[in-house]
Amino acid sequence: MLLPSSSRTLLKRWINHTGVFDLTAKNRLRGQISGIDQLSVLVQFTAPYGGLRGRLKEQNSTDIRGHCYQKYSQMLPSNATMAPRGSIEPVRFTKNITFFCNRKQTYEKDNQSLRLTVALDRPLVFIFAWLQASEKHLAKYAEFYLEQGFDVLCVHITPWQLVWPVYGSQKVAADVVKFLSNNDFPEGIVIHGFSVGGYLWGECLVKLQADPAGRRVLEKIRGQVWDSLADITEIPVGVPHAVLPHNPTLQGVLRNYINYHMKLFHEEATQYYVKCTHLFHYEPAICPALLLVSKTDPVGTEKANNRLRGIWESVGVKTSLKCWDKSPHVGHFHKHRDEYIELLLAHLRALDLPMYNRKAKL
């Protein structure tokens, strides 16, 4: 059964936007995707890693059903200029890493080592964003942490970087590890991750495990918060929901493709997801953790997060879990704002952060 012309157009636009697979490229594999509801579509798959240079080029925007969704990385000014945007300013540090600040500030660095010219004088919260996170939504979390006296740094990956990790997410993880390794953080680091951000942190853990100084880097982290943490088995559920939130039909098509992709490209992709998941569960940063979940979230499930809590407790990570009866994936802050903030504040005060220790002595 063929898709309606409007759905085919929309799917092709998303394909061209992310570069995951291409309907018109040469050197393709042909595969048949069969949907749960007997919906099928013939898709021609691009050979892995073909045309990387072209695929890595950013597009200005993608128009979906009359709405313009601008790619996150292109919303940001470089660290040399800061266009006035109100109280919260995003400042690009690398292609995938961005500072948010509420004061006139640049972050000069050595481009090879990513070492800051001027060291940070406040604790750092490192936000690992969910897939397709917008600047507007991330700024809400940045605002909270800036008000608490933190510097705020955010890292994100694209759908393409997720499904082709060797040339995508692992490159981003390398920059994160380089930044953490080559800078001093006397006031400590807190990680606040969302959904697929847990996978990206897992890629960082893989690189830290291979580095003799990796354990010393992990000791810089004083606390962690994981919101709607996505288990690796839920990638086929989470990715379609993130990139095609208003089109259930194409979500099913994309879900089938991702299942196909994970089976076909085990060596190029799936094996890395499995390794990252193992390290995330069994060799985490040994610091207090807060898990924020919902009973109605199909991606960051209560069952998977409860299992993670049990494993972390067994390896020495003090872990708290809050599960709401009803709130959407990465929507807990919006749905339960006051309680969410109370949980964050209580968690932060319990961490070994010099800033809070000094306040306690006053």
Tab-separated table of C-alpha atoms in Angstrom:
chain	number	residue	atom	x	y	z
A	1	MET	CA	0.000	0.000	0.000
A	2	LEU	CA	1.418	3.351	-0.985
A	3	LEU	CA	1.547	6.335	1.328
A	4	PRO	CA	-0.490	9.425	0.423
A	5	SER	CA	1.472	11.962	-1.589
A	6	SER	CA	1.474	14.422	1.340
A	7	SER	CA	3.011	11.791	3.639
A	8	ARG	CA	5.637	10.844	1.050
A	9	THR	CA	6.582	14.501	0.710
A	10	LEU	CA	6.886	14.924	4.451
A	11	LEU	CA	8.982	11.782	4.850
A	12	LYS	CA	11.302	12.886	2.048
A	13	ARG	CA	11.738	16.302	3.682
A	14	TRP	CA	12.700	14.688	6.982
A	15	ILE	CA	15.070	12.298	5.213
A	16	ASN	CA	16.835	15.149	3.425
A	17	HIS	CA	16.962	17.118	6.680
A	18	THR	CA	18.640	14.446	8.796
A	19	GLY	CA	20.609	12.557	6.155
A	20	VAL	CA	19.764	9.186	7.733
A	21	PHE	CA	18.646	7.670	4.446
A	22	ASP	CA	17.909	9.053	1.009
A	23	LEU	CA	15.146	8.238	-1.431
A	24	THR	CA	17.100	9.380	-4.501
A	25	ALA	CA	20.789	8.694	-3.804
A	26	LYS	CA	22.902	6.279	-5.778
A	27	ASN	CA	24.598	3.133	-4.376
A	28	ARG	CA	21.588	2.069	-2.331
A	29	LEU	CA	20.320	-0.970	-0.564
A	30	ARG	CA	16.677	-1.787	-1.146
A	31	GLY	CA	14.586	-2.903	1.816
A	32	GLN	CA	10.959	-3.593	2.500
A	33	ILE	CA	9.588	-2.095	5.708
A	34	SER	CA	6.381	-3.682	6.934
A	35	GLY	CA	4.301	-1.844	9.518
A	36	ILE	CA	2.215	-3.246	12.350
A	37	ASP	CA	-0.991	-2.167	10.637
A	38	GLN	CA	-0.028	-3.860	7.379
A	39	LEU	CA	1.298	-0.517	6.095
A	40	SER	CA	4.378	-0.929	3.958
A	41	VAL	CA	6.595	1.353	1.951
A	42	LEU	CA	9.546	0.627	-0.320
A	43	VAL	CA	12.554	2.620	0.821
A	44	GLN	CA	15.963	2.749	-0.833
A	45	PHE	CA	18.685	2.876	1.773
A	46	THR	CA	21.899	4.767	1.324
A	47	ALA	CA	25.086	2.765	1.816
A	48	PRO	CA	26.476	3.561	5.294
A	49	TYR	CA	28.699	6.592	5.592
A	50	GLY	CA	28.313	7.487	1.930
A	51	GLY	CA	28.653	11.187	1.111
A	52	LEU	CA	29.601	12.237	4.641
A	53	ARG	CA	30.671	15.716	3.724
A	54	GLY	CA	27.328	16.545	2.165
A	55	ARG	CA	25.369	14.934	4.979
A	56	LEU	CA	27.144	16.925	7.648
A	57	LYS	CA	26.147	20.231	6.078
A	58	GLU	CA	23.504	22.027	8.102
A	59	GLN	CA	20.295	23.156	6.462
A	60	ASN	CA	18.815	26.497	7.399
A	61	SER	CA	15.382	25.173	8.256
A	62	THR	CA	12.799	22.529	7.525
A	63	ASP	CA	9.190	23.424	6.882
A	64	ILE	CA	6.813	20.762	8.191
A	65	ARG	CA	3.097	21.329	7.744
A	66	GLY	CA	3.535	25.057	7.577
A	67	HIS	CA	5.704	25.311	10.723
A	68	CYS	CA	9.354	26.260	10.521
A	69	TYR	CA	11.627	24.169	12.745
A	70	GLN	CA	15.129	25.635	12.722
A	71	LYS	CA	18.014	23.318	13.530
A	72	TYR	CA	19.263	23.958	17.044
A	73	SER	CA	22.916	24.494	16.190
A	74	GLN	CA	22.036	27.215	13.701
A	75	MET	CA	20.078	29.265	16.210
A	76	LEU	CA	23.253	30.079	18.088
A	77	PRO	CA	25.715	32.946	17.676
A	78	SER	CA	29.403	32.093	17.676
A	79	ASN	CA	31.499	32.854	20.734
A	80	ALA	CA	32.720	35.989	19.023
A	81	THR	CA	29.333	37.651	18.817
A	82	MET	CA	26.260	37.621	21.017
A	83	ALA	CA	23.067	38.940	19.513
A	84	PRO	CA	20.709	40.430	22.110
A	85	ARG	CA	18.088	37.814	23.015
A	86	GLY	CA	16.965	38.842	26.502
A	87	SER	CA	18.343	37.601	29.790
A	88	ILE	CA	19.586	34.195	28.620
A	89	GLU	CA	22.243	34.181	25.894
A	90	PRO	CA	23.383	31.043	24.014
A	91	VAL	CA	27.059	31.100	23.024
A	92	ARG	CA	28.339	28.384	20.729
A	93	PHE	CA	31.447	26.632	22.024
A	94	THR	CA	31.708	23.878	19.410
A	95	LYS	CA	29.286	22.698	16.751
A	96	ASN	CA	27.383	20.588	19.292
A	97	ILE	CA	28.279	22.272	22.591
A	98	THR	CA	26.811	25.571	23.768
A	99	PHE	CA	27.111	27.778	26.823
A	100	PHE	CA	24.048	29.594	28.171
A	101	CYS	CA	24.777	32.728	30.170
A	102	ASN	CA	22.958	35.677	31.733
A	103	ARG	CA	25.876	38.086	31.666
A	104	LYS	CA	28.039	39.544	28.909
A	105	GLN	CA	30.632	36.848	28.457
A	106	THR	CA	32.688	35.001	25.862
A	107	TYR	CA	34.403	31.666	26.331
A	108	GLU	CA	37.790	31.880	24.643
A	109	LYS	CA	39.466	28.497	24.199
A	110	ASP	CA	42.305	26.612	22.605
A	111	ASN	CA	40.650	24.981	19.602
A	112	GLN	CA	42.730	21.810	19.838
A	113	SER	CA	42.442	21.034	23.549
A	114	LEU	CA	39.171	22.934	24.242
A	115	ARG	CA	40.867	24.356	27.318
A	116	LEU	CA	39.301	27.629	28.401
A	117	THR	CA	41.548	30.672	28.472
A	118	VAL	CA	39.869	31.790	31.697
A	119	ALA	CA	38.817	29.001	34.032
A	120	LEU	CA	35.229	28.843	35.252
A	121	ASP	CA	34.779	30.296	38.717
A	122	ARG	CA	31.373	28.760	39.386
A	123	PRO	CA	30.078	25.172	39.464
A	124	LEU	CA	29.162	23.834	36.037
A	125	VAL	CA	25.975	22.048	35.074
A	126	PHE	CA	26.424	20.037	31.896
A	127	ILE	CA	23.075	19.491	30.161
A	128	PHE	CA	22.843	16.482	27.829
A	129	ALA	CA	19.881	17.455	25.663
A	130	TRP	CA	17.146	15.264	24.263
A	131	LEU	CA	16.797	14.697	20.528
A	132	GLN	CA	15.580	17.749	18.600
A	133	ALA	CA	15.629	19.925	21.740
A	134	SER	CA	15.000	23.591	20.973
A	135	GLU	CA	16.922	26.547	22.335
A	136	LYS	CA	13.708	27.888	23.867
A	137	HIS	CA	13.110	24.751	25.928
A	138	LEU	CA	16.733	24.337	27.003
A	139	ALA	CA	16.854	27.988	28.106
A	140	LYS	CA	14.226	27.236	30.769
A	141	TYR	CA	16.535	24.758	32.467
A	142	ALA	CA	19.510	27.060	31.945
A	143	GLU	CA	17.619	29.880	33.635
A	144	PHE	CA	17.015	27.767	36.732
A	145	TYR	CA	20.676	26.799	37.070
A	146	LEU	CA	21.954	30.293	36.336
A	147	GLU	CA	19.745	31.596	39.134
A	148	GLN	CA	21.357	29.055	41.460
A	149	GLY	CA	24.837	30.343	40.605
A	150	PHE	CA	25.951	27.742	38.045
A	151	ASP	CA	27.606	28.081	34.679
A	152	VAL	CA	25.542	26.197	32.107
A	153	LEU	CA	26.877	24.141	29.213
A	154	CYS	CA	24.691	22.082	26.871
A	155	VAL	CA	25.524	19.327	24.384
A	156	HIS	CA	23.187	17.865	21.769
A	157	ILE	CA	23.295	15.339	18.943
A	158	THR	CA	21.230	15.103	15.767
A	159	PRO	CA	19.245	12.059	14.584
A	160	TRP	CA	21.950	11.364	11.998
A	161	GLN	CA	24.660	11.451	14.668
A	162	LEU	CA	22.635	9.015	16.747
A	163	VAL	CA	22.120	6.379	14.053
A	164	TRP	CA	25.702	6.583	12.720
A	165	PRO	CA	27.686	6.797	15.968
A	166	VAL	CA	31.233	6.323	14.615
A	167	TYR	CA	31.032	9.491	12.529
A	168	GLY	CA	28.400	11.153	14.716
A	169	SER	CA	27.828	10.791	18.434
A	170	GLN	CA	31.308	9.420	19.151
A	171	LYS	CA	32.848	12.570	17.667
A	172	VAL	CA	30.655	14.693	19.928
A	173	ALA	CA	31.534	12.513	22.933
A	174	ALA	CA	35.228	12.981	22.156
A	175	ASP	CA	34.793	16.760	22.427
A	176	VAL	CA	32.919	16.406	25.722
A	177	VAL	CA	35.662	14.220	27.193
A	178	LYS	CA	38.379	16.540	25.875
A	179	PHE	CA	36.676	19.520	27.520
A	180	LEU	CA	36.218	17.708	30.838
A	181	SER	CA	39.789	16.386	30.818
A	182	ASN	CA	41.588	19.594	29.898
A	183	ASN	CA	39.816	22.021	32.204
A	184	ASP	CA	39.795	22.456	35.967
A	185	PHE	CA	36.492	22.600	37.807
A	186	PRO	CA	37.270	23.564	41.409
A	187	GLU	CA	33.570	24.193	42.077
A	188	GLY	CA	32.508	20.820	40.696
A	189	ILE	CA	30.266	19.534	37.888
A	190	VAL	CA	26.641	18.413	37.855
A	191	ILE	CA	25.220	16.471	34.911
A	192	HIS	CA	21.579	16.982	33.955
A	193	GLY	CA	20.625	14.676	31.121
A	194	PHE	CA	17.473	13.966	29.152
A	195	SER	CA	16.325	10.938	27.170
A	196	VAL	CA	18.943	10.069	24.522
A	197	GLY	CA	21.429	12.290	26.374
A	198	GLY	CA	22.024	9.226	28.549
A	199	TYR	CA	23.312	7.352	25.515
A	200	LEU	CA	25.666	10.232	24.669
A	201	TRP	CA	27.017	10.186	28.228
A	202	GLY	CA	27.501	6.438	27.788
A	203	GLU	CA	29.719	7.154	24.766
A	204	CYS	CA	31.694	9.510	27.000
A	205	LEU	CA	32.069	6.747	29.602
A	206	VAL	CA	33.468	4.415	26.931
A	207	LYS	CA	36.182	6.950	26.100
A	208	LEU	CA	36.906	7.670	29.758
A	209	GLN	CA	37.254	3.965	30.484
A	210	ALA	CA	39.913	3.691	27.766
A	211	ASP	CA	41.834	6.667	29.215
A	212	PRO	CA	44.142	6.028	32.201
A	213	ALA	CA	43.095	9.438	33.555
A	214	GLY	CA	39.404	8.729	33.030
A	215	ARG	CA	38.635	7.957	36.666
A	216	ARG	CA	40.154	11.282	37.697
A	217	VAL	CA	37.805	13.046	35.266
A	218	LEU	CA	34.781	11.255	36.719
A	219	GLU	CA	35.770	12.446	40.182
A	220	LYS	CA	35.081	16.014	39.038
A	221	ILE	CA	31.375	15.130	38.777
A	222	ARG	CA	29.572	15.709	42.074
A	223	GLY	CA	26.005	14.856	41.082
A	224	GLN	CA	23.730	13.763	38.263
A	225	VAL	CA	20.088	14.201	37.261
A	226	TRP	CA	18.431	12.075	34.582
A	227	ASP	CA	15.057	13.144	33.209
A	228	SER	CA	13.082	10.680	31.031
A	229	LEU	CA	16.181	8.537	30.584
A	230	ALA	CA	15.727	6.385	27.473
A	231	ASP	CA	16.784	2.761	27.514
A	232	ILE	CA	18.583	1.606	24.380
A	233	THR	CA	15.728	-0.764	23.565
A	234	GLU	CA	13.423	2.247	23.241
A	235	ILE	CA	15.363	4.027	20.477
A	236	PRO	CA	12.862	2.849	17.822
A	237	VAL	CA	10.083	4.363	19.937
A	238	GLY	CA	11.784	7.603	20.973
A	239	VAL	CA	13.391	8.755	17.729
A	240	PRO	CA	10.189	8.775	15.598
A	241	HIS	CA	8.330	10.552	18.387
A	242	ALA	CA	11.052	13.214	18.577
A	243	VAL	CA	11.472	13.956	14.880
A	244	LEU	CA	7.882	13.449	13.645
A	245	PRO	CA	5.761	14.306	16.683
A	246	HIS	CA	2.594	15.143	14.743
A	247	ASN	CA	2.484	12.342	12.195
A	248	PRO	CA	1.687	8.868	13.635
A	249	THR	CA	1.733	7.282	10.174
A	250	LEU	CA	5.293	8.329	9.431
A	251	GLN	CA	6.318	7.541	12.998
A	252	GLY	CA	5.436	3.936	12.216
A	253	VAL	CA	7.438	4.022	8.989
A	254	LEU	CA	10.468	5.493	10.720
A	255	ARG	CA	10.134	3.076	13.659
A	256	ASN	CA	10.291	0.132	11.258
A	257	TYR	CA	13.307	1.627	9.506
A	258	ILE	CA	15.203	2.087	12.781
A	259	ASN	CA	14.479	-1.509	13.810
A	260	TYR	CA	15.772	-2.570	10.395
A	261	HIS	CA	18.787	-0.282	10.742
A	262	MET	CA	19.747	-1.685	14.161
A	263	LYS	CA	19.602	-5.253	12.859
A	264	LEU	CA	21.378	-4.614	9.564
A	265	PHE	CA	24.104	-2.301	10.895
A	266	HIS	CA	25.062	-4.106	14.092
A	267	GLU	CA	28.789	-3.534	13.548
A	268	GLU	CA	28.389	0.114	12.529
A	269	ALA	CA	25.860	1.136	15.200
A	270	THR	CA	24.076	-1.334	17.473
A	271	GLN	CA	27.164	-2.819	19.106
A	272	TYR	CA	28.088	0.655	20.362
A	273	TYR	CA	24.622	1.206	21.829
A	274	VAL	CA	24.963	-2.052	23.765
A	275	LYS	CA	28.428	-1.210	25.092
A	276	CYS	CA	27.381	2.305	26.135
A	277	THR	CA	24.335	0.965	27.937
A	278	HIS	CA	26.431	-1.519	29.875
A	279	LEU	CA	28.911	1.117	31.035
A	280	PHE	CA	26.140	3.577	31.869
A	281	HIS	CA	24.536	0.955	34.119
A	282	TYR	CA	27.537	-0.725	35.712
A	283	GLU	CA	30.410	1.800	35.659
A	284	PRO	CA	28.802	5.194	36.279
A	285	ALA	CA	30.219	8.267	37.961
A	286	ILE	CA	30.061	7.483	41.686
A	287	CYS	CA	28.008	10.436	42.863
A	288	PRO	CA	24.379	10.922	43.970
A	289	ALA	CA	21.776	10.570	41.235
A	290	LEU	CA	18.187	11.713	40.790
A	291	LEU	CA	15.935	9.924	38.275
A	292	LEU	CA	12.775	11.693	37.069
A	293	VAL	CA	10.237	9.520	35.266
A	294	SER	CA	6.542	9.062	34.502
A	295	LYS	CA	4.249	6.041	34.394
A	296	THR	CA	2.900	7.233	31.052
A	297	ASP	CA	6.250	7.763	29.302
A	298	PRO	CA	6.704	5.059	26.626
A	299	VAL	CA	10.372	5.960	26.073
A	300	GLY	CA	11.861	6.551	29.533
A	301	THR	CA	9.838	3.836	31.236
A	302	GLU	CA	9.334	3.420	34.970
A	303	LYS	CA	10.439	-0.230	34.757
A	304	ALA	CA	13.748	0.553	33.039
A	305	ASN	CA	14.553	3.388	35.442
A	306	ASN	CA	13.726	1.287	38.507
A	307	ARG	CA	16.066	-1.381	37.190
A	308	LEU	CA	18.778	1.242	36.729
A	309	ARG	CA	18.261	2.492	40.277
A	310	GLY	CA	18.752	-1.023	41.628
A	311	ILE	CA	21.979	-1.501	39.676
A	312	TRP	CA	23.378	1.888	40.681
A	313	GLU	CA	22.583	1.307	44.342
A	314	SER	CA	24.454	-2.019	44.117
A	315	VAL	CA	27.622	-0.306	42.815
A	316	GLY	CA	27.572	2.509	45.375
A	317	VAL	CA	25.588	5.271	43.675
A	318	LYS	CA	23.006	6.788	46.003
A	319	THR	CA	19.963	7.055	43.750
A	320	SER	CA	16.593	8.745	44.243
A	321	LEU	CA	13.665	8.243	41.889
A	322	LYS	CA	10.543	10.311	41.399
A	323	CYS	CA	7.788	8.832	39.253
A	324	TRP	CA	4.755	10.942	38.343
A	325	ASP	CA	1.484	9.284	37.430
A	326	LYS	CA	1.089	11.279	34.256
A	327	SER	CA	3.398	13.517	32.266
A	328	PRO	CA	4.929	13.293	28.776
A	329	HIS	CA	8.435	12.353	27.758
A	330	VAL	CA	10.851	15.180	28.746
A	331	GLY	CA	7.775	17.129	29.847
A	332	HIS	CA	7.980	16.697	33.622
A	333	PHE	CA	9.348	20.193	34.230
A	334	HIS	CA	6.486	21.767	32.294
A	335	LYS	CA	3.817	19.548	33.837
A	336	HIS	CA	5.045	19.576	37.464
A	337	ARG	CA	7.185	22.699	37.595
A	338	ASP	CA	7.020	23.492	41.333
A	339	GLU	CA	7.651	19.935	42.471
A	340	TYR	CA	10.369	19.494	39.849
A	341	ILE	CA	12.213	22.560	41.154
A	342	GLU	CA	11.860	21.419	44.761
A	343	LEU	CA	13.361	18.047	43.864
A	344	LEU	CA	16.270	19.688	42.045
A	345	LEU	CA	17.006	22.088	44.890
A	346	ALA	CA	16.962	19.320	47.488
A	347	HIS	CA	19.247	17.193	45.323
A	348	LEU	CA	21.717	20.012	44.697
A	349	ARG	CA	21.948	20.914	48.388
A	350	ALA	CA	22.842	17.318	49.208
A	351	LEU	CA	25.811	17.295	46.815
A	352	ASP	CA	29.436	17.915	47.703
A	353	LEU	CA	29.590	21.297	46.002
A	354	PRO	CA	31.900	23.931	47.529
A	355	MET	CA	29.336	26.638	46.809
A	356	TYR	CA	26.719	24.975	48.991
A	357	ASN	CA	29.277	23.999	51.636
A	358	ARG	CA	30.322	27.634	52.026
A	359	LYS	CA	26.706	28.756	52.364
A	360	ALA	CA	26.074	26.115	55.024
A	361	LYS	CA	28.924	27.472	57.162
A	362	LEU	CA	27.573	31.018	57.133
